[in-house]
Amino acid sequence: MPKPNRMMQRTIVQALLALVTAFTDPVRADGELALAHQILDQLDQHATVLYARVAALVRDAGTDRDVTHRVTVLHTEATTAGPPWSIPLLETVLAFHHAVRDAHADLGATLNRLRETTANGDFAYYVNIAAAMGGLPRPTGPAIRWLDSEATARTRWRALIAARQRHLRGADQRR
């Protein structure tokens, strides 16, 4: 059994891997989430559990698995006892869900809440990510510096939406 500190690190990394994988490969995310929960069951790490719960939301984005309600519940919990990054991340997950579903009005409302949540400049890049996911114009506000060009970053986020839509259409055809 790993030492407690190494176990905590392993748990955090696994939960973050599940989160990233949930955006790119929802099928693989199931396994990553299962492993994260297996490790989390041995520890008490509120923030890491939150990452795993967010990863499950991302995995389910675009589906009829009550994503909006689950985000609302988690948002309420995070408002009272969550780390500062949780609310902007949850709004970004909701933006992902709405973009996948082509729910433009819902995406606009989510983007407005995200702007309010990040008005102090913390996590402001989430606004740009959410706009990119929805194919919306670059928002005004703090300048965001991407590792690649802005066009490349926006194209990649938009590609994640298109990939999820294709995945969901394929899942519908398999039924």
Coordinates of C-alpha atoms in Angstrom, one line a residue, residues 12 14-26 29-30 32-33 36-37 40 45-63 65-79 82-97 126 133 157 164:
I12 CA -5.5 13.8 -7.2
Q14 CA -6.2 10.0 -11.1
A15 CA -9.2 12.4 -10.6
L16 CA -7.7 15.0 -12.9
L17 CA -6.9 12.3 -15.5
A18 CA -10.6 11.3 -15.3
L19 CA -11.6 14.9 -15.8
V20 CA -9.4 15.4 -18.9
T21 CA -10.4 12.0 -20.3
A22 CA -14.1 12.8 -19.8
F23 CA -13.7 15.7 -22.3
T24 CA -11.9 13.6 -24.9
D25 CA -13.1 10.1 -24.5
P26 CA -16.3 9.5 -22.4
A29 CA -13.5 8.1 -18.7
D30 CA -15.7 5.4 -17.1
E32 CA -10.7 6.3 -15.1
L33 CA -13.5 7.4 -12.9
A36 CA -10.5 7.3 -9.1
H37 CA -13.4 6.2 -6.9
L40 CA -11.0 7.9 -3.1
Q45 CA -10.3 14.4 0.1
H46 CA -13.2 16.8 -0.5
A47 CA -11.6 18.7 -3.4
T48 CA -10.5 15.5 -5.2
V49 CA -14.0 14.0 -4.8
L50 CA -15.3 17.2 -6.4
Y51 CA -13.0 16.7 -9.4
A52 CA -14.3 13.2 -9.8
R53 CA -17.9 14.3 -9.6
V54 CA -17.2 17.1 -12.2
A55 CA -15.5 14.5 -14.4
A56 CA -18.7 12.4 -14.3
L57 CA -20.6 15.4 -15.4
V58 CA -18.3 16.0 -18.3
R59 CA -18.5 12.4 -19.3
D60 CA -22.3 12.7 -19.4
A61 CA -22.4 16.1 -21.2
G62 CA -24.8 16.1 -24.1
T63 CA -26.8 13.2 -22.8
R65 CA -28.5 12.0 -17.8
D66 CA -29.8 15.0 -15.9
V67 CA -26.5 16.9 -16.3
T68 CA -28.1 20.4 -15.7
H69 CA -29.8 19.3 -12.4
R70 CA -26.6 17.5 -11.2
V71 CA -24.5 20.7 -12.0
T72 CA -27.1 22.7 -10.0
V73 CA -26.8 20.4 -7.0
L74 CA -23.1 20.4 -7.1
H75 CA -23.0 24.2 -7.6
T76 CA -25.1 24.5 -4.4
E77 CA -22.8 22.3 -2.4
A78 CA -19.7 24.1 -3.8
T79 CA -21.1 27.5 -3.0
G82 CA -16.2 24.3 -2.3
P83 CA -12.8 25.6 -3.4
P84 CA -12.8 28.8 -5.4
W85 CA -12.2 27.0 -8.7
S86 CA -15.3 24.9 -8.4
I87 CA -18.0 27.3 -9.5
P88 CA -16.2 28.5 -12.7
L89 CA -15.4 24.9 -13.6
L90 CA -19.0 23.8 -13.1
E91 CA -20.2 26.7 -15.3
T92 CA -17.7 25.6 -17.9
V93 CA -18.9 22.0 -17.7
L94 CA -22.5 23.3 -18.2
A95 CA -21.3 25.3 -21.2
F96 CA -19.8 22.2 -22.6
H97 CA -23.1 20.3 -22.1
Y126 CA -13.0 29.8 -18.7
M133 CA -16.9 25.6 -27.3
W157 CA -12.4 23.3 -28.1
R164 CA -18.9 14.5 -28.6

